[in-house]
Coordinates of N, CA, C and O in Angstrom, one line a residue:
M1 N 155.9 12.5 183.6 CA 155.5 13.7 184.4 C 154.1 14.0 184.0 O 153.8 14.2 182.8
G2 N 153.4 14.0 184.9 CA 152.0 14.2 184.8 C 151.5 15.6 185.4 O 152.1 15.8 186.6
A3 N 150.5 16.1 184.9 CA 149.9 17.4 185.5 C 148.9 16.9 186.4 O 148.0 16.0 186.1
S4 N 148.7 17.5 187.6 CA 147.6 17.2 188.5 C 146.4 18.2 188.2 O 146.6 19.2 187.9
L5 N 145.2 17.6 188.1 CA 144.0 18.4 187.9 C 143.2 18.7 189.2 O 142.3 19.4 189.1
T6 N 143.7 18.4 190.4 CA 143.1 18.7 191.5 C 143.4 20.3 192.0 O 144.6 20.6 191.8
P7 N 142.4 20.9 192.4 CA 142.7 22.3 192.8 C 143.6 22.4 194.0 O 143.5 21.5 194.9
R8 N 144.4 23.4 194.0 CA 145.3 23.6 195.2 C 144.4 24.1 196.3 O 143.6 25.0 196.3
K9 N 144.8 23.8 197.5 CA 144.1 24.4 198.7 C 144.7 25.8 199.0 O 146.0 25.9 198.9
S10 N 143.8 26.7 199.1 CA 144.4 28.0 199.6 C 144.7 28.0 201.1 O 144.1 27.3 201.9
S11 N 145.7 28.7 201.4 CA 146.0 28.8 202.8 C 145.0 29.7 203.4 O 144.4 30.5 202.8
G12 N 144.7 29.5 204.8 CA 143.6 30.1 205.4 C 143.8 31.6 205.5 O 142.7 32.2 205.6
G13 N 144.9 32.2 205.6 CA 145.0 33.7 205.8 C 145.0 34.5 204.4 O 144.9 35.6 204.5
R14 N 145.1 33.7 203.2 CA 145.1 34.4 202.0 C 143.6 34.9 201.7 O 142.7 34.3 202.0
R15 N 143.6 36.2 200.9 CA 142.3 36.6 200.5 C 142.2 36.1 199.0 O 143.1 36.0 198.2
V16 N 140.9 35.9 198.8 CA 140.7 35.5 197.3 C 140.5 36.9 196.6 O 140.0 37.9 196.9
R17 N 140.9 36.8 195.3 CA 141.0 38.0 194.5 C 139.6 38.6 194.3 O 138.6 37.9 194.0
G18 N 139.5 39.9 194.4 CA 138.1 40.6 194.1 C 137.2 40.7 195.3 O 136.3 41.4 195.3
H19 N 137.7 40.1 196.5 CA 136.8 40.1 197.6 C 137.7 40.7 198.7 O 138.8 40.2 199.0
R20 N 137.2 41.7 199.4 CA 137.8 42.4 200.6 C 137.0 42.2 201.8 O 135.7 42.2 201.7
R21 N 137.7 42.2 202.9 CA 136.8 42.0 204.2 C 136.2 43.3 204.6 O 135.2 43.3 205.1
H22 N 137.0 44.4 204.4 CA 136.5 45.8 204.8 C 136.2 46.6 203.4 O 137.0 46.5 202.5
P23 N 135.1 47.5 203.5 CA 134.9 48.1 202.3 C 135.9 49.4 202.3 O 136.4 49.8 203.4
A24 N 136.2 49.8 201.2 CA 137.3 51.0 200.9 C 136.6 52.2 201.5 O 135.4 52.5 201.4
A25 N 137.5 53.1 202.0 CA 137.1 54.4 202.5 C 136.7 55.3 201.4 O 137.3 55.2 200.3
M26 N 135.6 56.0 201.6 CA 135.1 56.9 200.5 C 135.9 58.2 200.5 O 136.2 58.7 201.5
S27 N 136.2 58.7 199.4 CA 137.0 59.9 199.2 C 136.1 61.1 199.0 O 136.6 62.2 198.7
E28 N 134.9 61.0 199.0 CA 134.0 62.2 198.7 C 133.4 62.7 200.1 O 133.1 61.8 201.0
I29 N 133.2 63.9 200.2 CA 132.5 64.4 201.3 C 131.0 64.5 201.3 O 130.4 65.0 200.2
N30 N 130.3 64.1 202.2 CA 128.8 64.1 202.1 C 128.4 65.5 202.6 O 128.6 65.8 203.9
V31 N 127.8 66.4 201.8 CA 127.5 67.8 202.3 C 126.0 67.8 202.7 O 125.5 68.9 203.1
T32 N 125.3 66.9 202.6 CA 123.9 66.8 202.9 C 123.6 67.2 204.3 O 122.8 68.1 204.7
P33 N 124.3 66.6 205.4 CA 124.0 67.1 206.8 C 124.5 68.6 207.0 O 123.9 69.2 207.8
M34 N 125.5 69.1 206.3 CA 125.8 70.4 206.4 C 124.8 71.4 205.9 O 124.5 72.4 206.5
V35 N 124.3 71.0 204.8 CA 123.1 71.8 204.2 C 121.9 71.8 205.1 O 121.2 72.8 205.3
D36 N 121.6 70.7 205.8 CA 120.5 70.5 206.6 C 120.7 71.5 207.9 O 119.9 72.3 208.3
V37 N 121.9 71.5 208.4 CA 122.2 72.3 209.5 C 122.1 73.9 209.1 O 121.6 74.6 209.9
M38 N 122.6 74.2 207.9 CA 122.6 75.6 207.5 C 121.2 76.0 207.3 O 120.9 77.1 207.6
L39 N 120.3 75.2 206.7 CA 118.9 75.5 206.7 C 118.2 75.8 208.0 O 117.3 76.6 208.1
V40 N 118.5 74.9 208.8 CA 117.8 75.0 210.2 C 118.4 76.4 210.9 O 117.6 77.1 211.4
L41 N 119.7 76.6 210.8 CA 120.1 78.0 211.2 C 119.6 79.2 210.6 O 119.2 80.2 211.2
L42 N 119.4 79.1 209.2 CA 118.7 80.2 208.6 C 117.3 80.4 209.1 O 116.9 81.5 209.3
I43 N 116.6 79.4 209.3 CA 115.2 79.5 209.9 C 115.2 80.1 211.1 O 114.4 81.0 211.5
I44 N 116.1 79.7 212.0 CA 116.2 80.2 213.4 C 116.5 81.7 213.3 O 115.9 82.5 214.1
F45 N 117.6 82.1 212.5 CA 117.9 83.5 212.4 C 116.7 84.3 211.8 O 116.5 85.6 212.2
M46 N 116.0 83.8 210.8 CA 114.9 84.5 210.2 C 113.9 84.7 211.2 O 113.1 85.8 211.3
V47 N 113.6 83.8 212.1 CA 112.6 84.0 213.2 C 113.0 84.9 214.4 O 112.3 85.7 214.9
A48 N 114.3 84.8 214.6 CA 114.9 85.5 215.7 C 115.2 87.0 215.5 O 115.2 87.8 216.4
A49 N 115.5 87.3 214.1 CA 115.9 88.7 213.8 C 114.9 89.7 214.1 O 115.2 90.8 214.7
P50 N 113.6 89.6 213.8 CA 112.7 90.6 214.1 C 112.5 90.7 215.7 O 112.2 92.0 216.2
L51 N 112.7 89.9 216.4 CA 112.6 89.9 217.9 C 113.7 90.7 218.4 O 113.6 91.3 219.5
L52 N 114.9 90.7 217.8 CA 116.0 91.4 218.4 C 115.9 92.9 218.2 O 116.5 93.7 218.9
T53 N 115.1 93.4 217.1 CA 115.0 94.7 216.8 C 114.0 95.4 217.5 O 113.9 96.8 217.5
A54 N 113.2 94.7 218.2 CA 111.9 95.3 218.9 C 112.6 96.1 220.1 O 113.4 95.7 220.8
G55 N 112.1 97.4 220.3 CA 112.7 98.2 221.4 C 112.0 97.9 222.6 O 110.8 97.3 222.6
V56 N 112.7 98.3 223.7 CA 112.1 98.1 225.0 C 111.5 99.5 225.4 O 112.1 100.5 225.4
P57 N 110.3 99.4 225.9 CA 109.7 100.8 226.2 C 110.3 101.3 227.5 O 110.3 100.6 228.5
V58 N 110.7 102.5 227.5 CA 111.3 103.2 228.6 C 110.8 104.6 228.6 O 110.5 105.2 227.7
E59 N 110.9 105.2 229.8 CA 110.5 106.6 229.9 C 111.8 107.4 230.1 O 112.6 107.4 231.0
L60 N 112.0 108.2 229.0 CA 113.2 108.8 228.8 C 113.2 110.1 229.7 O 112.1 110.8 229.8
P61 N 114.3 110.6 230.3 CA 114.3 111.7 231.1 C 114.2 112.9 230.3 O 114.6 112.9 229.1
K62 N 113.6 114.1 230.8 CA 113.4 115.3 230.1 C 114.7 116.1 230.4 O 115.5 116.1 231.4
T63 N 115.1 116.9 229.3 CA 116.3 117.7 229.2 C 116.1 119.0 228.5 O 115.2 119.1 227.7
A64 N 116.9 119.9 228.7 CA 116.8 121.2 228.1 C 117.6 121.3 226.7 O 117.5 122.4 226.0
A65 N 118.2 120.2 226.3 CA 118.9 120.1 225.1 C 118.1 120.2 223.9 O 116.9 119.6 224.0
T66 N 118.5 120.8 222.8 CA 117.6 120.8 221.6 C 117.9 119.5 220.8 O 118.9 118.8 220.8
A67 N 116.9 119.2 220.0 CA 117.0 118.0 219.1 C 118.0 118.3 217.9 O 118.2 119.5 217.4
L68 N 118.5 117.3 217.5 CA 119.5 117.4 216.3 C 118.6 117.7 215.0 O 117.6 117.0 214.9
P69 N 119.0 118.5 214.2 CA 118.4 118.7 212.9 C 118.5 117.5 212.0 O 119.6 116.8 211.9
A70 N 117.3 117.2 211.3 CA 117.4 116.0 210.4 C 118.1 116.3 209.2 O 119.1 115.5 208.7
E71 N 118.0 117.4 208.6 CA 118.8 117.7 207.4 C 119.6 119.1 207.7 O 119.0 120.1 208.3
Q72 N 120.9 119.1 207.5 CA 121.6 120.3 207.7 C 121.4 121.5 206.9 O 121.1 122.5 207.4
E73 N 121.3 121.1 205.6 CA 121.0 122.2 204.7 C 120.0 121.7 203.6 O 120.0 120.5 203.4
A74 N 119.2 122.6 203.1 CA 118.4 122.2 201.9 C 119.4 121.8 200.8 O 120.3 122.5 200.6
P75 N 119.0 120.9 200.0 CA 119.8 120.4 198.8 C 119.9 121.6 197.8 O 118.9 122.2 197.5
L76 N 121.0 121.7 197.3 CA 121.2 122.6 196.3 C 120.9 122.0 194.8 O 121.5 120.9 194.6
T77 N 120.1 122.6 194.0 CA 119.7 122.1 192.7 C 120.2 123.1 191.6 O 120.0 124.4 191.8
L78 N 120.7 122.5 190.6 CA 121.0 123.3 189.3 C 120.3 122.7 188.2 O 120.4 121.5 188.0
T79 N 119.5 123.6 187.5 CA 118.7 123.0 186.5 C 119.1 123.6 185.0 O 119.5 124.8 185.0
L80 N 119.1 122.8 184.1 CA 119.5 123.1 182.6 C 118.1 122.9 181.9 O 117.6 121.8 181.8
T81 N 117.6 124.0 181.4 CA 116.3 123.9 180.8 C 116.4 123.5 179.3 O 117.6 123.6 178.8
A82 N 115.4 123.2 178.7 CA 115.5 122.9 177.1 C 115.9 124.0 176.3 O 116.5 123.8 175.2
D83 N 115.6 125.2 176.8 CA 115.9 126.3 175.8 C 117.3 126.9 176.2 O 117.8 127.9 175.8
G84 N 118.1 126.2 177.1 CA 119.6 126.4 177.4 C 119.7 127.4 178.6 O 120.8 127.8 178.9
R85 N 118.7 127.6 179.3 CA 118.9 128.5 180.5 C 119.4 127.7 181.6 O 119.2 126.5 181.8
I86 N 120.2 128.3 182.6 CA 120.7 127.7 183.7 C 120.0 128.4 185.0 O 120.0 129.6 185.2
V87 N 119.5 127.5 185.9 CA 118.8 128.0 186.9 C 119.3 127.4 188.3 O 119.3 126.1 188.4
L88 N 119.8 128.3 189.1 CA 120.3 127.7 190.4 C 119.2 128.0 191.4 O 118.8 129.0 191.7
K89 N 118.7 126.9 192.0 CA 117.6 126.9 192.7 C 116.4 127.4 192.0 O 115.8 126.8 191.1
E90 N 116.0 128.8 192.3 CA 114.9 129.4 191.5 C 115.4 130.6 190.8 O 114.7 131.3 190.1
T91 N 116.8 130.8 190.8 CA 117.4 132.0 190.2 C 118.1 131.7 188.9 O 119.0 130.8 188.7
E92 N 117.7 132.4 187.9 CA 118.4 132.2 186.5 C 119.7 132.8 186.6 O 119.9 134.0 187.0
I93 N 120.8 132.1 186.0 CA 122.1 132.7 186.1 C 122.7 132.6 184.7 O 122.5 131.5 183.9
A94 N 123.5 133.6 184.2 CA 124.1 133.5 182.9 C 125.3 132.6 182.9 O 126.0 132.4 184.0
A95 N 125.6 132.0 181.8 CA 126.6 131.0 181.7 C 128.0 131.7 182.2 O 128.8 130.9 182.9
E96 N 128.3 132.9 181.9 CA 129.6 133.5 182.2 C 129.7 133.8 183.8 O 130.8 133.7 184.3
A97 N 128.4 133.9 184.4 CA 128.6 134.1 185.8 C 128.4 132.8 186.7 O 128.3 132.9 187.9
L98 N 128.2 131.7 186.0 CA 128.0 130.5 186.7 C 129.2 130.0 187.7 O 128.8 129.8 188.9
I99 N 130.4 130.0 187.4 CA 131.4 129.6 188.2 C 131.7 130.5 189.4 O 131.8 130.1 190.6
P100 N 131.7 131.9 189.1 CA 131.8 132.8 190.3 C 130.6 132.5 191.3 O 130.8 132.7 192.5
K101 N 129.5 132.5 190.8 CA 128.3 132.3 191.7 C 128.4 130.9 192.5 O 128.1 131.0 193.6
L102 N 128.7 129.9 191.7 CA 128.9 128.7 192.5 C 130.1 128.6 193.5 O 129.8 128.2 194.6
K103 N 131.1 129.4 193.3 CA 132.1 129.5 194.3 C 131.6 130.2 195.4 O 131.9 129.9 196.6
A104 N 130.8 131.3 195.2 CA 130.2 132.1 196.4 C 129.3 131.2 197.2 O 129.3 131.2 198.4
V105 N 128.5 130.3 196.4 CA 127.6 129.5 197.2 C 128.4 128.4 198.0 O 128.0 128.1 199.1
A106 N 129.3 127.9 197.3 CA 130.1 126.9 198.0 C 130.9 127.4 199.2 O 131.0 126.7 200.2
A107 N 131.3 128.5 199.2 CA 131.9 129.2 200.4 C 130.9 129.3 201.6 O 131.4 129.2 202.7
E108 N 129.6 129.4 201.3 CA 128.6 129.6 202.3 C 128.1 128.2 202.9 O 127.5 128.3 204.0
R109 N 128.3 127.2 202.1 CA 127.7 126.0 202.5 C 128.8 125.0 203.0 O 129.9 125.1 202.7
E110 N 128.2 124.2 203.9 CA 129.1 123.1 204.6 C 129.1 121.9 203.6 O 130.0 121.1 203.6
D111 N 128.0 121.6 203.0 CA 127.7 120.3 202.3 C 128.2 120.6 200.8 O 127.9 121.6 200.2
D112 N 129.0 119.7 200.1 CA 129.2 119.9 198.7 C 128.4 119.2 197.8 O 128.7 118.9 196.6
K113 N 127.2 118.7 198.3 CA 126.3 117.9 197.4 C 125.5 119.0 196.5 O 124.9 119.9 197.2
V114 N 125.3 118.6 195.3 CA 124.4 119.4 194.4 C 123.7 118.4 193.5 O 124.3 117.5 193.1
Y115 N 122.4 118.7 193.2 CA 121.7 118.0 192.3 C 121.5 118.6 190.9 O 121.2 119.8 191.0
L116 N 122.0 117.9 189.9 CA 121.9 118.5 188.6 C 120.7 118.0 187.8 O 120.6 116.8 187.5
R117 N 119.9 118.9 187.4 CA 118.7 118.4 186.7 C 118.9 118.9 185.3 O 119.1 120.2 185.0
A118 N 118.8 118.2 184.2 CA 119.0 118.6 182.9 C 117.9 118.0 182.0 O 117.5 116.9 182.0
D119 N 117.4 118.8 181.2 CA 116.3 118.4 180.1 C 116.8 117.3 179.2 O 118.0 117.4 179.0
G120 N 116.1 116.4 178.8 CA 116.5 115.3 178.0 C 116.9 115.8 176.6 O 117.6 115.2 175.9
A121 N 116.5 116.9 176.1 CA 116.7 117.4 174.9 C 118.1 118.2 174.8 O 118.5 118.5 173.8
I122 N 118.7 118.5 176.0 CA 120.0 119.1 176.1 C 121.2 118.2 175.6 O 121.2 117.0 175.9
P123 N 122.1 118.7 174.8 CA 123.2 117.8 174.2 C 124.0 117.5 175.5 O 124.3 118.2 176.5
Y124 N 124.6 116.2 175.4 CA 125.4 115.6 176.4 C 126.6 116.5 176.7 O 127.0 116.7 178.0
E125 N 127.2 117.0 175.7 CA 128.4 118.0 175.9 C 128.1 119.2 176.8 O 128.8 119.5 177.8
R126 N 126.9 119.7 176.7 CA 126.6 120.8 177.5 C 126.3 120.4 179.0 O 126.7 121.1 180.0
V127 N 125.8 119.3 179.3 CA 125.7 118.7 180.6 C 127.0 118.5 181.2 O 127.2 118.9 182.4
V128 N 128.0 117.9 180.5 CA 129.4 117.6 181.0 C 130.0 119.0 181.3 O 130.8 119.1 182.2
Q129 N 129.9 120.1 180.4 CA 130.4 121.3 180.7 C 129.9 121.9 182.0 O 130.8 122.4 182.8
V130 N 128.6 121.8 182.3 CA 128.2 122.3 183.6 C 128.7 121.5 184.7 O 129.0 122.0 185.8
M131 N 128.7 120.3 184.5 CA 129.5 119.4 185.6 C 130.9 119.7 185.8 O 131.3 119.8 186.9
G132 N 131.6 120.0 184.9 CA 132.9 120.5 185.0 C 133.0 121.9 185.8 O 133.9 122.1 186.6
A133 N 132.1 122.8 185.5 CA 131.9 124.1 186.2 C 131.7 123.8 187.7 O 132.2 124.5 188.6
L134 N 130.8 122.9 188.0 CA 130.4 122.5 189.3 C 131.6 121.9 190.1 O 131.9 122.4 191.2
N135 N 132.4 121.2 189.4 CA 133.6 120.6 190.0 C 134.7 121.7 190.3 O 135.3 121.7 191.4
S136 N 134.9 122.5 189.3 CA 135.9 123.6 189.6 C 135.4 124.6 190.6 O 136.2 125.3 191.2
A137 N 134.1 124.7 190.9 CA 133.7 125.6 191.9 C 133.7 125.0 193.2 O 133.5 125.7 194.2
G138 N 134.1 123.7 193.3 CA 134.2 123.1 194.6 C 133.1 122.0 195.0 O 133.1 121.4 196.1
F139 N 132.2 121.8 194.1 CA 131.2 120.8 194.3 C 131.6 119.5 193.8 O 131.8 119.2 192.6
R140 N 132.0 118.5 194.7 CA 132.5 117.2 194.3 C 131.5 116.2 194.3 O 131.6 115.1 193.7
N141 N 130.3 116.4 194.9 CA 129.3 115.3 195.2 C 128.2 115.7 194.2 O 127.2 116.5 194.7
I142 N 128.2 115.3 193.0 CA 127.1 115.8 192.1 C 126.2 114.6 191.8 O 126.6 113.5 191.4
G143 N 124.8 114.9 192.0 CA 123.9 113.8 191.8 C 123.0 114.2 190.6 O 122.6 115.3 190.5
L144 N 122.9 113.3 189.6 CA 122.0 113.5 188.4 C 120.6 113.1 188.7 O 120.3 112.0 189.0
V145 N 119.7 114.0 188.5 CA 118.3 113.8 188.9 C 117.6 113.3 187.5 O 117.7 113.8 186.5
T146 N 116.9 112.2 187.6 CA 116.1 111.5 186.5 C 114.7 111.2 187.0 O 114.4 111.2 188.2
D147 N 113.8 110.9 186.1 CA 112.4 110.5 186.4 C 112.5 108.9 186.2 O 113.2 108.3 185.4
T148 N 111.6 108.3 186.9 CA 111.4 106.8 186.7 C 110.4 106.5 185.6 O 109.8 107.3 185.2
G149 N 110.5 105.2 185.2 CA 109.6 104.7 184.2 C 110.0 104.8 182.8 O 109.2 104.7 181.9
G150 N 111.3 105.1 182.5 CA 111.7 105.1 181.2 C 112.2 103.9 180.6 O 112.0 102.8 181.3
P151 N 112.6 103.9 179.4 CA 113.0 102.6 178.7 C 114.3 102.1 179.5 O 115.2 102.8 179.9
S152 N 114.4 100.7 179.5 CA 115.6 100.1 179.9 C 116.5 99.6 178.8 O 116.1 99.4 177.7
L153 N 117.7 99.2 179.1 CA 118.6 98.7 178.1 C 118.2 97.3 177.6 O 118.6 96.9 176.5
D154 N 117.5 96.5 178.5 CA 117.1 95.2 178.1 C 115.9 95.1 177.2 O 115.4 94.1 176.9
G155 N 115.4 96.3 176.8 CA 114.1 96.4 175.9 C 112.8 96.4 176.6 O 111.8 96.5 176.0
R156 N 112.9 96.2 178.0 CA 111.6 96.2 178.7 C 111.3 97.7 179.2 O 112.1 98.2 179.7
D157 N 110.1 98.1 179.0 CA 109.6 99.3 179.4 C 109.1 99.2 180.8 O 108.2 98.3 181.0
E158 N 109.5 100.1 181.7 CA 108.8 99.9 183.1 C 107.7 101.0 183.3 O 107.7 101.9 182.7

């Protein structure tokens, strides 16, 4: 029995290992065309947006109606000075009379907004006590007034 050294002929329909007739399908999504479309849309909207806001000139009819007021009420301000005084608008108020006075003012006003101005030398506890008095008097919308240009937490001074 002898072994033959001649190579075997492969049948015509078989594939040779490692070679395929069709490339394999890619499983990754190509996002480049999508990014291109998004950038084109962004440019279109950036150019078109100012054109949409331009008003059309019209001659408005005249009427006897009055104009709406810009501000309903002047803002209410409460100030705590460095020497401990409490000033409501321009009137100094004793600490004991603060809550009754604030309740009377709140009954007359439609807006519950008040601006609290406190000197930086005032202890935080005192500021919080006055905020509690404002809250108990009916003022729920309290804005703290500060000056710009102070130090920031990240160490940069503005």
